Short mmCIF file of C-alpha atoms in Angstrom, two decimals:
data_model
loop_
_atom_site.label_atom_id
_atom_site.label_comp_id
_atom_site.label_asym_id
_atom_site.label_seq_id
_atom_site.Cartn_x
_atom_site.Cartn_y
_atom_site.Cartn_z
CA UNK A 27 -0.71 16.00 139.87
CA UNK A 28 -3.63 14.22 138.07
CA UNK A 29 -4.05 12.38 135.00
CA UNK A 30 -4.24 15.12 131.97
CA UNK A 31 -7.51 14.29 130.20
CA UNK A 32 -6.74 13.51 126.30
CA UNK A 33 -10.60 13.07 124.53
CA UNK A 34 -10.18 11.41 120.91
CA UNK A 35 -13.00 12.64 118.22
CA UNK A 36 -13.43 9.93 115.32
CA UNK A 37 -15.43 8.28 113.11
CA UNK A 38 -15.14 4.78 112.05
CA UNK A 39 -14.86 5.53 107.91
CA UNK A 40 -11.42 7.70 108.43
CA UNK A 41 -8.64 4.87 108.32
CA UNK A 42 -6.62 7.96 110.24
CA UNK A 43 -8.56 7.78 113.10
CA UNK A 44 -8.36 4.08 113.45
CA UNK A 45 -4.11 5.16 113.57
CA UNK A 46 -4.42 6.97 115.83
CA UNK A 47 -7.14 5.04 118.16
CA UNK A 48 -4.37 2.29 118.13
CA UNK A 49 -2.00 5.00 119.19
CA UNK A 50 -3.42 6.38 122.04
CA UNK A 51 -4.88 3.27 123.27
CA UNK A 52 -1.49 1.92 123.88
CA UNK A 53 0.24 5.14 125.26
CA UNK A 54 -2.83 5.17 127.45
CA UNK A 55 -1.09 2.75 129.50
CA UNK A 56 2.55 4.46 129.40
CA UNK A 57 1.73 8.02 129.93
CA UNK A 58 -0.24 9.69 132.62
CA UNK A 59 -3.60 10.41 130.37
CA UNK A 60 -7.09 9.50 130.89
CA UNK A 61 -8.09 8.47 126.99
CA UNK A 62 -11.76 9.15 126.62
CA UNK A 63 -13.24 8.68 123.68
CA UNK A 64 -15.52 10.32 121.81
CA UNK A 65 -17.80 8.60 118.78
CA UNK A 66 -18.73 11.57 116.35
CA UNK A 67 -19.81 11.95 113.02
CA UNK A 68 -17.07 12.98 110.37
CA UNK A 69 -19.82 14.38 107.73
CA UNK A 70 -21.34 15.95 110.10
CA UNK A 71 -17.89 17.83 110.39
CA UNK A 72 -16.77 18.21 106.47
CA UNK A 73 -20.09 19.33 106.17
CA UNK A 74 -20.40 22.75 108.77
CA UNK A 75 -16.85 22.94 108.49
CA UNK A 76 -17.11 23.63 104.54
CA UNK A 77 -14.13 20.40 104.40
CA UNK A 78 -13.83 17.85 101.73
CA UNK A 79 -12.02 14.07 101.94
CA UNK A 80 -8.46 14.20 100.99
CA UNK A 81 -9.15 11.31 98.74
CA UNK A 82 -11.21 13.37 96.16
CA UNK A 83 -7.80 15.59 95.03
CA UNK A 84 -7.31 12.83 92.10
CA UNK A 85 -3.12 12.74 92.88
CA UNK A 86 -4.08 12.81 96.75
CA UNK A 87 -6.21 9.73 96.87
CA UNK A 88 -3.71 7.50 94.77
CA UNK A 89 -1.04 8.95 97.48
CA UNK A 90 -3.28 8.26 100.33
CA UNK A 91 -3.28 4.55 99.30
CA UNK A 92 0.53 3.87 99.32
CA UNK A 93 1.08 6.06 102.89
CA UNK A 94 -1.91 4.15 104.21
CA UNK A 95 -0.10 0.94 103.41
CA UNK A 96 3.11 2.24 105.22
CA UNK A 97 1.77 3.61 108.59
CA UNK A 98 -0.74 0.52 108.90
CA UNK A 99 2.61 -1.48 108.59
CA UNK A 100 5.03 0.87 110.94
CA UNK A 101 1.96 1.36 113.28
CA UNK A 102 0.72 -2.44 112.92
CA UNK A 103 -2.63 -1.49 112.41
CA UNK A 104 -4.41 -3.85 109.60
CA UNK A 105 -5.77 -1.15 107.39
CA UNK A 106 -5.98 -2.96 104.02
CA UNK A 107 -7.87 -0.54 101.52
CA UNK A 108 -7.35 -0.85 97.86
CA UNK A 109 -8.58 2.16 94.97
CA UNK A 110 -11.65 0.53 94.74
CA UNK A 111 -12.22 0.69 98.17
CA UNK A 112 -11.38 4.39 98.56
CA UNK A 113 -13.91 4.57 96.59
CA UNK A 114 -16.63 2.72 98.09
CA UNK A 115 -15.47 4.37 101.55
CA UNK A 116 -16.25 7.65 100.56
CA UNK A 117 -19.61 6.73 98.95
CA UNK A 118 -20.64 4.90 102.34
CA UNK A 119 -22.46 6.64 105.51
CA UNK A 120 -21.35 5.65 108.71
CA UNK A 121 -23.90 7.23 110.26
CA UNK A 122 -25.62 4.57 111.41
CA UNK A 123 -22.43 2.71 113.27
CA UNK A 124 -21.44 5.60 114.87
CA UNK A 125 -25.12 6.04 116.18
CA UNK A 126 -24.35 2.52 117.59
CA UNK A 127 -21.01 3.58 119.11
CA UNK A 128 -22.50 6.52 120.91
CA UNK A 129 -25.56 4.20 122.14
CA UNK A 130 -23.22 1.72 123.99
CA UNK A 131 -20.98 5.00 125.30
CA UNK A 132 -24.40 6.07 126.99
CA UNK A 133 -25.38 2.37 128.42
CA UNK A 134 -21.72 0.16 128.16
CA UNK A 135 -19.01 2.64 128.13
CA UNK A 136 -16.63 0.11 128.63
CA UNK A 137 -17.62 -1.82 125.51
CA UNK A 138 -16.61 1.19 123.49
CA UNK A 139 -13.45 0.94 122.45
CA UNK A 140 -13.47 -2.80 121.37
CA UNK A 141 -16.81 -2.31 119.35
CA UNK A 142 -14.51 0.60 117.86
CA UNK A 143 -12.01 -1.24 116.18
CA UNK A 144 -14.65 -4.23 115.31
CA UNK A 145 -16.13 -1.78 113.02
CA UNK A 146 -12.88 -0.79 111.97
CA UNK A 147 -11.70 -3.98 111.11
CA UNK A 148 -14.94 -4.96 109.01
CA UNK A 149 -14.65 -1.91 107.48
CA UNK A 150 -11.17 -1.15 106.61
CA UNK A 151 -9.48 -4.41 107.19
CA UNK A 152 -12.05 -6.60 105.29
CA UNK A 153 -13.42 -3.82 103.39
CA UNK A 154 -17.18 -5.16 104.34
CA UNK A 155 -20.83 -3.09 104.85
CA UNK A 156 -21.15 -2.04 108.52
CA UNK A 157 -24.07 0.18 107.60
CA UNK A 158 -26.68 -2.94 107.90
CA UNK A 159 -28.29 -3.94 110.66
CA UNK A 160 -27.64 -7.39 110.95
CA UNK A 161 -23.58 -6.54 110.23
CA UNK A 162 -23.80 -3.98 113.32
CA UNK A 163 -24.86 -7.19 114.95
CA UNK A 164 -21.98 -9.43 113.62
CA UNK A 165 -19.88 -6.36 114.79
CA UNK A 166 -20.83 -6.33 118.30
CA UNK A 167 -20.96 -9.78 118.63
CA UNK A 168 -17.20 -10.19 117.88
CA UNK A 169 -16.66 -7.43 120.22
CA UNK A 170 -18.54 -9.00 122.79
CA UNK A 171 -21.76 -7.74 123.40
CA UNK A 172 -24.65 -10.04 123.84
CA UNK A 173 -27.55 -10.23 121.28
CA UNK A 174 -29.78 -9.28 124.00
CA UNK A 175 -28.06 -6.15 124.73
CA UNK A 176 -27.13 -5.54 120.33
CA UNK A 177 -31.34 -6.02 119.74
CA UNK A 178 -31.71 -3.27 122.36
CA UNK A 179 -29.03 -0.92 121.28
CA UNK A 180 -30.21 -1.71 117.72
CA UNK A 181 -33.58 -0.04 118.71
CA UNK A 182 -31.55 2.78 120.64
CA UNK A 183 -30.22 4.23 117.37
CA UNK A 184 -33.21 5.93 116.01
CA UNK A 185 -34.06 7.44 119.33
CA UNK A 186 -33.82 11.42 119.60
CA UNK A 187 -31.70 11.10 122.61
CA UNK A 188 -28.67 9.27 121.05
CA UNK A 189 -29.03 11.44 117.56
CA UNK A 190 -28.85 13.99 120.20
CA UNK A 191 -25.73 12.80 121.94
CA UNK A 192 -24.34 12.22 118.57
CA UNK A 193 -24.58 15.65 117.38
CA UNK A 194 -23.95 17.46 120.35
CA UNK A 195 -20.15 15.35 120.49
CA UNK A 196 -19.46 15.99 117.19
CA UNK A 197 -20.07 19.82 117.99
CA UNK A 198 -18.25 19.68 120.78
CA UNK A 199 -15.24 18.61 118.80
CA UNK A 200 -16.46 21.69 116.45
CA UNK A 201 -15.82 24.06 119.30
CA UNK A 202 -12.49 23.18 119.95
CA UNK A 203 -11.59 23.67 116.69
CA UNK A 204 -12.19 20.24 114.51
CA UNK A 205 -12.16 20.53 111.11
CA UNK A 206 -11.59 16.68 110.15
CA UNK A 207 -10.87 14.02 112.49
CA UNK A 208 -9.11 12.64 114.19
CA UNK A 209 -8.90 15.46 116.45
CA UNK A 210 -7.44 14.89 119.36
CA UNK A 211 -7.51 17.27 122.70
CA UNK A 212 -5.28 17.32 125.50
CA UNK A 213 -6.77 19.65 127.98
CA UNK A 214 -3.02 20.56 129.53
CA UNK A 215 -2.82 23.43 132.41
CA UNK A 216 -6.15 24.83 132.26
CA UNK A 217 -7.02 24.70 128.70
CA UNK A 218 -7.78 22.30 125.91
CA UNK A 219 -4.96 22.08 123.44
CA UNK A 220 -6.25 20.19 119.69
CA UNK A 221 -4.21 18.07 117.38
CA UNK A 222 -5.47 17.12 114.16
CA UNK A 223 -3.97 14.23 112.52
CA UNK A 224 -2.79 10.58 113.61
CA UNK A 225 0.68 12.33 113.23
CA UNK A 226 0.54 15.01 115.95
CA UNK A 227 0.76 11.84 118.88
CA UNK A 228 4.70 13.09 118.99
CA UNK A 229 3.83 16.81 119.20
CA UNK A 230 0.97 15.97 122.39
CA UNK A 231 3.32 14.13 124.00
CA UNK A 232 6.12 16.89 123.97
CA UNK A 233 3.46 19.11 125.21
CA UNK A 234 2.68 17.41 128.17
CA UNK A 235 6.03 16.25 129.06
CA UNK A 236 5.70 12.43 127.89
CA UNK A 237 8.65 10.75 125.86
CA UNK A 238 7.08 9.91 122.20
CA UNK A 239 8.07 5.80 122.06
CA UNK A 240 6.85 5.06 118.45
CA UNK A 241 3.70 4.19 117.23
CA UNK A 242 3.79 0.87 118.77
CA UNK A 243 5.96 1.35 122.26
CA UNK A 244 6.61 -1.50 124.57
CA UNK A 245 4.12 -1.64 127.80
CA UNK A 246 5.69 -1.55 131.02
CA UNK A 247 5.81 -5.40 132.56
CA UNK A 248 2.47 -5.37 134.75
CA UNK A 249 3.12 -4.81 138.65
CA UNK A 250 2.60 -7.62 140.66
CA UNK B 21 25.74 -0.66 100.38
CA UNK B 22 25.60 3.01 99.42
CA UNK B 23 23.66 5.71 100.52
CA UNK B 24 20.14 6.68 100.02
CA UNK B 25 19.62 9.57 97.63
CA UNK B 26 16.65 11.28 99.45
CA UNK B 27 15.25 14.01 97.76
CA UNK B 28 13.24 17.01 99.06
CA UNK B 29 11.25 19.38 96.66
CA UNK B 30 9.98 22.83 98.58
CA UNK B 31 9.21 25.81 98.07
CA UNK B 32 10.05 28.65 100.86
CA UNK B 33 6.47 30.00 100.96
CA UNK B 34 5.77 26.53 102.89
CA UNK B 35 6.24 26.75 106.66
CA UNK B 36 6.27 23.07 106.85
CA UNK B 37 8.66 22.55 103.87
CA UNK B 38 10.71 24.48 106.25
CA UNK B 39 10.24 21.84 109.34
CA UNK B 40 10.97 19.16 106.53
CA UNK B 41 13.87 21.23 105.43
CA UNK B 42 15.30 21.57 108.76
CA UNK B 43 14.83 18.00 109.96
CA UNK B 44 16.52 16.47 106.78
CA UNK B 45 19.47 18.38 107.41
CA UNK B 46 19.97 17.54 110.69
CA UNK B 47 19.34 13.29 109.68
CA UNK B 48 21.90 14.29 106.45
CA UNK B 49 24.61 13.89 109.29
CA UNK B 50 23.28 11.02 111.54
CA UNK B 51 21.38 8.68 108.21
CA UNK B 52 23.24 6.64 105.50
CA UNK B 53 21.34 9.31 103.47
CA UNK B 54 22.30 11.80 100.43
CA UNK B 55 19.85 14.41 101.04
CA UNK B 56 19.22 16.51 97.23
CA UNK B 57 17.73 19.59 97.94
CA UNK B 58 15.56 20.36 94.95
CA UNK B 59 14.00 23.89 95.11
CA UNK B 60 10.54 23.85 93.13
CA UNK B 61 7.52 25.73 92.44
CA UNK B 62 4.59 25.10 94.44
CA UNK B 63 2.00 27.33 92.95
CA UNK B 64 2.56 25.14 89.82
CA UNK B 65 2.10 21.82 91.53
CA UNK B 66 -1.19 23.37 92.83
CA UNK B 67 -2.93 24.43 89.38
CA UNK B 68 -1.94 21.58 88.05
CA UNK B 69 -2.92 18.82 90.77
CA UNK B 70 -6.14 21.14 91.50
CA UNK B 71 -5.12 21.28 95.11
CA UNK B 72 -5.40 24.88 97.45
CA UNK B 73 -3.64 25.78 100.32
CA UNK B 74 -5.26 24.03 103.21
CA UNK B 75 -5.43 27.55 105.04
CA UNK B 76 -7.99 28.50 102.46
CA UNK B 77 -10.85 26.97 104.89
CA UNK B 78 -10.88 29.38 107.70
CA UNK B 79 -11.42 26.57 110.68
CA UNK B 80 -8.17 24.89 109.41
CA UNK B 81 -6.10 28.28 108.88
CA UNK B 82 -6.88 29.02 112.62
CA UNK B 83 -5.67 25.65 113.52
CA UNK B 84 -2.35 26.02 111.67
CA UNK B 85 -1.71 28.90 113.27
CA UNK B 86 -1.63 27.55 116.28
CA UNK B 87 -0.21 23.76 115.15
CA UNK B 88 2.90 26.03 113.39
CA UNK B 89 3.99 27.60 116.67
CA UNK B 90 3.94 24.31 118.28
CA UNK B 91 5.60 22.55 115.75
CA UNK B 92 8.28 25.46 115.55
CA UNK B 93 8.86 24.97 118.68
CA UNK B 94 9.29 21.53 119.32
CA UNK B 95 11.03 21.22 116.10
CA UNK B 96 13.21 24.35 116.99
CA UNK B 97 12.58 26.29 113.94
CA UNK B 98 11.62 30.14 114.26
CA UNK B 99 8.79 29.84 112.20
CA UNK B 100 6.74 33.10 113.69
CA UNK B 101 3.07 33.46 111.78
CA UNK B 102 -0.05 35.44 112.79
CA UNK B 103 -3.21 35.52 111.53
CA UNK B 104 -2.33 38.59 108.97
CA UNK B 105 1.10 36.90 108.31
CA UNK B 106 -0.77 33.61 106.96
CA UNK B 107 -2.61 36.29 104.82
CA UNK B 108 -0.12 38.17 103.67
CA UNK B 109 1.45 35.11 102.71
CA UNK B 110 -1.41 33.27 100.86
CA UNK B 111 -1.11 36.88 98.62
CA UNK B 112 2.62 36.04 97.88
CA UNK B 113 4.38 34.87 95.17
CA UNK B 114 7.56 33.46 95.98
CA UNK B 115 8.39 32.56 91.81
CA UNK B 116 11.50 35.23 91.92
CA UNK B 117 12.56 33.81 95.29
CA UNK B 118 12.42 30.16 93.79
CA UNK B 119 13.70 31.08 90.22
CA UNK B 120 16.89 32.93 92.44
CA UNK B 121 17.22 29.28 94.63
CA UNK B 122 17.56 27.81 91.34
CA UNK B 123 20.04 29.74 89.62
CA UNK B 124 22.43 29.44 92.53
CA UNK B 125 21.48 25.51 92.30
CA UNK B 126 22.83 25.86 88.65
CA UNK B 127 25.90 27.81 89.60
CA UNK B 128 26.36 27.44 92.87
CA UNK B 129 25.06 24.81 94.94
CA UNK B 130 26.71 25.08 98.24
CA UNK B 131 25.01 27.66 98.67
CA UNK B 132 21.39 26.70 98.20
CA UNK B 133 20.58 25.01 101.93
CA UNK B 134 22.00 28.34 103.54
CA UNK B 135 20.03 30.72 101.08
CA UNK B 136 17.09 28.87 100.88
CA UNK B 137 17.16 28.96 105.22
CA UNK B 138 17.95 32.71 104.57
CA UNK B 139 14.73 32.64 102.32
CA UNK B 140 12.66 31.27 105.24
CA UNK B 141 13.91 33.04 107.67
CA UNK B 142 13.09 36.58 106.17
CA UNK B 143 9.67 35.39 105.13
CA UNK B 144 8.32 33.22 107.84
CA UNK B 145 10.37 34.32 111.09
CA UNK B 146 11.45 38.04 112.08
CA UNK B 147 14.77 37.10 112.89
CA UNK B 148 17.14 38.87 110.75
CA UNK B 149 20.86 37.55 109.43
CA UNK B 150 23.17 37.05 106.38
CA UNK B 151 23.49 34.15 103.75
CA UNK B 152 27.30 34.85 103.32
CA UNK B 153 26.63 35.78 99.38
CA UNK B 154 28.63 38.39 97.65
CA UNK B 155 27.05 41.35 96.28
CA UNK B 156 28.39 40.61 93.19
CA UNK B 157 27.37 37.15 93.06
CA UNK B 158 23.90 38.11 93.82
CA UNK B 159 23.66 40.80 91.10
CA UNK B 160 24.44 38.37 88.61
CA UNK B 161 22.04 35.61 89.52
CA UNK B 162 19.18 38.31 89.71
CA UNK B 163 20.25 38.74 85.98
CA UNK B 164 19.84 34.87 85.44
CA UNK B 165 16.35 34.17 87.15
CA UNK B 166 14.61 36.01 84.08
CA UNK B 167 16.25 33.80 81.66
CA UNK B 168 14.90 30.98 79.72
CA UNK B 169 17.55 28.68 81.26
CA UNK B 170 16.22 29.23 85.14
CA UNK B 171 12.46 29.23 83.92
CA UNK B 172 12.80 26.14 82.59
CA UNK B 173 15.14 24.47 85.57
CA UNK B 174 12.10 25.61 87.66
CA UNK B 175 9.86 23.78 85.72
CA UNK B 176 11.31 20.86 85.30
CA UNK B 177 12.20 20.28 88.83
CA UNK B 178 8.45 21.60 89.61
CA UNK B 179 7.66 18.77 87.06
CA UNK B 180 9.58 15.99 88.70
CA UNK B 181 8.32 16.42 92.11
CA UNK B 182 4.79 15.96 90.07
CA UNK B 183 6.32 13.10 88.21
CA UNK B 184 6.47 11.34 91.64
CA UNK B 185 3.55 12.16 92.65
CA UNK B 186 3.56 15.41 95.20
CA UNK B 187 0.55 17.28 95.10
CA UNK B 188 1.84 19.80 97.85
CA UNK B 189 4.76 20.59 99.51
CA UNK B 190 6.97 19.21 101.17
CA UNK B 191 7.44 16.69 99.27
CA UNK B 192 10.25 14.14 99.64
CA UNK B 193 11.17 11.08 97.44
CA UNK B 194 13.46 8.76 98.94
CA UNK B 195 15.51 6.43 96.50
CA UNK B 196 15.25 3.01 98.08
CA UNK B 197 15.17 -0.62 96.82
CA UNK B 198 15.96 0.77 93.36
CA UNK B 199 12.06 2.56 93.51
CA UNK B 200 11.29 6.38 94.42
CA UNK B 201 8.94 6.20 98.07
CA UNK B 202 6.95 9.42 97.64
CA UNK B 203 6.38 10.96 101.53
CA UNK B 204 4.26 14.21 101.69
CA UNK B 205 4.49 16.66 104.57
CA UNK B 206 6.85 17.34 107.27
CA UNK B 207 5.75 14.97 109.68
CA UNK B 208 6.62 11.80 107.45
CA UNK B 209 10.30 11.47 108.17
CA UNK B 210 9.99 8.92 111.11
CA UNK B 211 7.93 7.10 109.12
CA UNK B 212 11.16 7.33 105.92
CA UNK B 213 13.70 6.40 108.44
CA UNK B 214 11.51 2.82 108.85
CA UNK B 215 11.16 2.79 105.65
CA UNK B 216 15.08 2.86 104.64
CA UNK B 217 16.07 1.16 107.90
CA UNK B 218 17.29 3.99 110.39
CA UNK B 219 15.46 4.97 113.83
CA UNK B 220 14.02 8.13 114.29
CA UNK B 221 15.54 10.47 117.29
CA UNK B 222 13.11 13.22 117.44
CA UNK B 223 13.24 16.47 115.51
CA UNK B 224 16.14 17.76 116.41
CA UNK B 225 18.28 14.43 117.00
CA UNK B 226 21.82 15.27 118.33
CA UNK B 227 24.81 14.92 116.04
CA UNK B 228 27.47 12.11 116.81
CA UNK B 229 30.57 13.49 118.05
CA UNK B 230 33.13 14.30 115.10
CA UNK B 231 35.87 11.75 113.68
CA UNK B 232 39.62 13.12 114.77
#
C-alpha cells in the first residue's frame, strides 16, 4: 500500500501554519505520508472566502497571544509575537515572500521547506520585515540558497507564470474546501479529506490509521 | 498538593462544548483535576465580545459539518448534524435549556453533567434516553428558570467565563499556579494536561481499574 499523500496549504504570516509545518514535517518521517507542500496566499483566501483574522475580535486577539505562547512552547516552535506585533502582522502583505516560496517550488523544490521556516523565523520569531527585497535575500541566504540563484528568483517573482502558480495553489486549496489556513489534505482511499487548523494533526492521523505521538514525537533511530 | 479546580463554561447549543464536555469527564477520573461544570449563556458572550458563530460563513459551515462527524467519531460522541440541522440550530435559542441547567446547579447539582448530556443528546444527536429526573422535580425547576434568582445565576456565570476571557464556547479555565489559564475550544485539553503536568491519552483515555 503506498504512501497517502498529505498536501499542507500555508502562508508564512499565520503563526498556525508555521505549528503545524513543524508538525507534519516531523511525523513526515514516522508515518507513511508523502508531505507536499503547498505555498499559497492567505488573503487571497480571507478575501474570496468572505473570512476575517481571528485577531481582529478585540477579546480573540489578546487570547490568541497567550495560546500562541503555550503551543509554541508544548510544540517547541519559537513563535515569539507580542500585541504590538499582532498588530503589525496583520497590517503586513506577505505577498511578496510567498511569491518567492512558490518561485523556488517551481525551480528548487527541495529548498522549500527550509526557506519556509527562514521566513517564519524572521517573521514571527524576530518579528522583522520579510516583505523587502534585500530581507528575502537575507532569508534565503540563511536557508541556503546562493545569491546567484536569490538574484534570479528575485526577478522570478513579478513574472506572470509564478503569480500564476501562486493563484492557481491557493485555489486549489479553495476547492477542497479552505477557508483559512492551514488547511491540510490527506487524500485517504480515493478522496481528499481537509483539516483546518494546526490542531486537527490528531484527528488526520486517526483517519489514516497512524498513532498521534505529540506535537514533537521522537524519530525512529536511523537504519543503518 | 491538591487538585486542580478546572472549570468548563458551555452552553448545549455548542457541538464542541459537547466534545469538551465529554473529554473532561472522562480526564475527571484519570487527572489530579476538580472538573466545575459551569453551565452559561453563549448568545450573551457573543453580543457582548462581538463574535458570530463561525458557521455563519458558508465555506466554514460546510467544513464543520464534515470536521463534527469526524470529531464525533473519533471522540466517540453521537454528535449527528446535517446541513438543515446546523440551520435549525443557528435559529435556536437554548436560554430556557440553560436557565433549567442552572436551576438544577442551584438545587441540585449531581444532576447537572447527566442533564446537561441529556440536553445534548436530544438536540445534537437522535439518540433518545432518560436523565433519571423526577417529574416532580422537573415541574418545579421549570417554575424556577423564570425567576430573578436563575436569570441572574445565568448571568453571572455567563459573566465569569467573560471575566476570563472566553469569547466562545467551550471555554475552560484551569486553576493552576494560583492564576486562571483560559483554553478555548475542544481541542485544547492536551495542550491543559501540559500545562498542569498530566499526559494526554487520546479522547477517550481508558479509566484505571477501580480501588477494592
Amino acid at each position: 500500500m503506498g504512501r497517502t499523500l498529505v498536501e499542507l496549504f500555508y502562508d508564512v504570516v499565520s503563526p498556525y501554519s508555521w505549528l503545524g509545518f513543524e508538525v507534519l514535517c516531523r511525523y513526515q518521517h514516522i508515518w507513511n505520508i508523502d508531505l507536499r507542500l503547498r505555498p499559497a496566499f492567505l488573503g487571497g483566501v480571507m478575501q474570496a472566502t468572505g473570512n476575517k483574522p481571528p485577531a481582529l475580535l478585540p477579546k480573540r486577539g489578546e487570547y490568541m497571544l497567550k495560546d500562541m505562547k503555550r503551543m509554541a512552547k508544548y510544540y517547541q516552535v519559537p513563535i515569539n509575537i507580542s500585541a504590538l506585533d499582532l498588530q503589525h502582522i496583520l497590517g503586513s502583505s506577505t505577498l511578496g515572500a510567498m511569491r518567492f516560496i512558490t518561485a523556488v517550488d517551481m525551480t528548487q523544490p527541495q529548498y522549500v521547506e527550509p526557506l519556509s521556516r527562514e521566513f517564519w523565523i524572521r517573521f514571527l520569531s524576530q518579528c522583522e520585515d520579510i516583505s523587502q527585497p534585500e530581507n528575502i535575500s537575507t532569508v534565503a541566504k540563511k536557508a541556503g540558497l546562493s545569491s546567484e540563484l536569490t538574484q534570479k528568483l528575485l526577478e522570478m517573482i513579478s513574472t506572470p507564470a509564478v503569480k500564476n502558480r501562486l493563484r492557481e495553489t491557493t485555489e486549489e486549496a479553495m476547492k477542497y474546501g479552505a477557508f483559512g489556513m492551514p488547511a491540510v489534505v490527506a487524500h485517504y482511499n480515493g478522496e481528499p479529506h481537509l483539516f483546518f487548523g494546526s490542531d486537527r494533526i490528531e484527528l488526520l492521523g486517526s483517519i489514516i490509521g497512524e498513532k498521534w505521538l505529540g506535537p514533537v514525537p521522537s524519530v525512529p533511530s536511523p537504519k543503518m
